[in-house]
Coordinates of C-alpha atoms in Angstrom, one line a residue:
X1 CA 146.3 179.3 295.9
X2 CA 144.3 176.2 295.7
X3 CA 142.4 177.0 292.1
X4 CA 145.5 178.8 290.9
X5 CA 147.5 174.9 291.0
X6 CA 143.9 173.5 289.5
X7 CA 144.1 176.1 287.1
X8 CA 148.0 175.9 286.0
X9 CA 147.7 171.7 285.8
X10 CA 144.5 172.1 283.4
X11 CA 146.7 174.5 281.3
X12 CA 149.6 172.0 281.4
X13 CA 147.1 169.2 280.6
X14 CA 146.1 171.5 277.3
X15 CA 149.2 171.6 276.1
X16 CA 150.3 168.4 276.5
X17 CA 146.8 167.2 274.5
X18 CA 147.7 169.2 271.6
X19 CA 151.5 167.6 270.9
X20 CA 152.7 167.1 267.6
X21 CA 151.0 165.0 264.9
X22 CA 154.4 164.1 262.9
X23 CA 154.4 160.9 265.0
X24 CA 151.9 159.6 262.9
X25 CA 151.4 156.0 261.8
X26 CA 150.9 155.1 257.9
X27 CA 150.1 152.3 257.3
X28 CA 148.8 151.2 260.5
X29 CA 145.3 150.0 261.8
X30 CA 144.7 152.1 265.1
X31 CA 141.2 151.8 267.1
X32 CA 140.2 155.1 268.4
X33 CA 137.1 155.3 270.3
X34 CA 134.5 152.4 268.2
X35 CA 136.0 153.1 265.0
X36 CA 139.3 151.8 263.4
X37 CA 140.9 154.0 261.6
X38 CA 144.1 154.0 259.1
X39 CA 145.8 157.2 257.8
X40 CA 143.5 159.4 259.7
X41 CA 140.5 158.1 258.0
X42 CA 137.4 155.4 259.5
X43 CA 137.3 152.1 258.3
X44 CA 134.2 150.1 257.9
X45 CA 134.3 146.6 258.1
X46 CA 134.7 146.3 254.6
X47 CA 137.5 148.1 254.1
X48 CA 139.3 146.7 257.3
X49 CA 138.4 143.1 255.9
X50 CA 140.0 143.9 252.9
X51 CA 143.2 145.7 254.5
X52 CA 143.6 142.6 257.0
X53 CA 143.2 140.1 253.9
X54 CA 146.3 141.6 252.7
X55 CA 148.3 139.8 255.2
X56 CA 148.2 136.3 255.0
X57 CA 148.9 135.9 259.0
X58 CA 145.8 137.6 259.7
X59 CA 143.3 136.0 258.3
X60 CA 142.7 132.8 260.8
X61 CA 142.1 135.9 263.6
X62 CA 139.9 137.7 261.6
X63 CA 137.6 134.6 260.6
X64 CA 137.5 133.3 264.0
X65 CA 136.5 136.8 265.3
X66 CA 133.9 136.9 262.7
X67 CA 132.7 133.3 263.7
X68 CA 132.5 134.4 266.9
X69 CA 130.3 137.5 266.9
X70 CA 128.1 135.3 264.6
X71 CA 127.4 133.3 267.5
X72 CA 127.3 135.6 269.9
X73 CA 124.7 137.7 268.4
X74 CA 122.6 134.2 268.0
X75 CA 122.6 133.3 271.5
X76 CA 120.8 136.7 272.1
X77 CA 117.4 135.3 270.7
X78 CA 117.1 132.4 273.2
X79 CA 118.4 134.7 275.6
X80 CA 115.5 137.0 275.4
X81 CA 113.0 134.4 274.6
X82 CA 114.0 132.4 278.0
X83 CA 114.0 135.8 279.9
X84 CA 110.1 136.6 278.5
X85 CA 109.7 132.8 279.4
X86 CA 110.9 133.0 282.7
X87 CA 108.7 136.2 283.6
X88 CA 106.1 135.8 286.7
X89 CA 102.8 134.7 285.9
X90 CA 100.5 137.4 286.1
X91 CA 96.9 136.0 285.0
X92 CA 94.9 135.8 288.3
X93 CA 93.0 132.8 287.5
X94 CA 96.4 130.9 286.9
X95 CA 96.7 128.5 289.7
X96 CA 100.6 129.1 289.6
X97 CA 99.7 133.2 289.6
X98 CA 102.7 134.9 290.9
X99 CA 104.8 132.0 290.5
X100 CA 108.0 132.5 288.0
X101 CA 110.1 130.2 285.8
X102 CA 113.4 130.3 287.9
X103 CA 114.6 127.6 285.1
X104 CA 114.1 129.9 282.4
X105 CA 115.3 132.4 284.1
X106 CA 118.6 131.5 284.9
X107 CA 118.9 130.0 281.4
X108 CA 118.7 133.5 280.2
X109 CA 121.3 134.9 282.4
X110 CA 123.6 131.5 281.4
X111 CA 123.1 132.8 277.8
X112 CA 123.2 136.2 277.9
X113 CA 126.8 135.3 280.0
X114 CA 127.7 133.0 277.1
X115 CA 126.5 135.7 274.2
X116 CA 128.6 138.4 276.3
X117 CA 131.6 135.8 276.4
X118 CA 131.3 135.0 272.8
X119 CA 131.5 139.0 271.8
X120 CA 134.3 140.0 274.2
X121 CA 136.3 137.0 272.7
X122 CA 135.5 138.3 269.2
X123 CA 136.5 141.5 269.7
X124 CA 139.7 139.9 271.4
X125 CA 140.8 138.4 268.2
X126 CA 140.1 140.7 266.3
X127 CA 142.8 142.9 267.8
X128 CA 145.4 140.4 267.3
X129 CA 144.2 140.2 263.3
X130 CA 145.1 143.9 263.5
X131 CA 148.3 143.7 265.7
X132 CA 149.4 140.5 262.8
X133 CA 148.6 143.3 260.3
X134 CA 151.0 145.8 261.4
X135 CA 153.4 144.1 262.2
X136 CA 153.7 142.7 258.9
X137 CA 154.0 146.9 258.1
X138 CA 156.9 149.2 258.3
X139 CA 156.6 152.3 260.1
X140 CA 157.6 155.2 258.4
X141 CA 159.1 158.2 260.8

């Protein structure tokens, strides 16, 4: 009885994946999965920069977002270069031989935090560029 419930819900759950498409929205910037997409097609990041210049509202989100992951991918340099700075001390004749850098190391963890910080916040505005985009777009039923 058990598999025959399991079995009936996955059917159910079939069906309800494959709905009707006529909902669809033109004109609109969607994210599915990585990609954006409008009209059922991907967008690079050209052609989404040149769909969110069209509205004026936009634009501050978009350049901050862009400002944004331009910083965060810099801090990931000094973020690696204090993590190989901060590695233990492996030459034997070293007097400080097995000793590591805690200083370095938790500078790389404070940048790595700050580069992660930096990209979420990036990504954040770049969702309300998009959500100032459609809504400056009719939807068409």
């Amino acid at each position: 009885m058990k598999p025959l419930v399991f079995f009936l819900l996955f059917c159910f759950s079939i069906k309800a994946a494959a709905q009707d498409s006529s909902f669809a929205l033109y004109g609109q910037i969607t994210k599915k999965g990585v990609n954006w997409r409008m009209d059922g097609s991907k967008l690079n990041f050209k052609e989404l920069k040149s769909a969110i210049y069209k509205v004026p509202e936009a634009i501050p989100y978009y350049k901050r977002a862009n400002n944004r992951k331009v910083i965060g991918f810099s801090l990931l340099a000094p973020a690696v270069a204090f993590a190989f700075l901060g590695t233990m001390n492996l030459d034997v004749n070293s007097p400080r031989y097995g000793n590591n850098r805690s200083g370095f190391s938790a500078a790389a963890i404070i940048t790595y935090g700050t580069s992660i910080f930096f990209m979420a916040s990036s990504l954040k505005q770049l969702r309300k560029a998009v959500g100032k985009y459609n809504e400056g777009r009719k939807l068409i039923y």
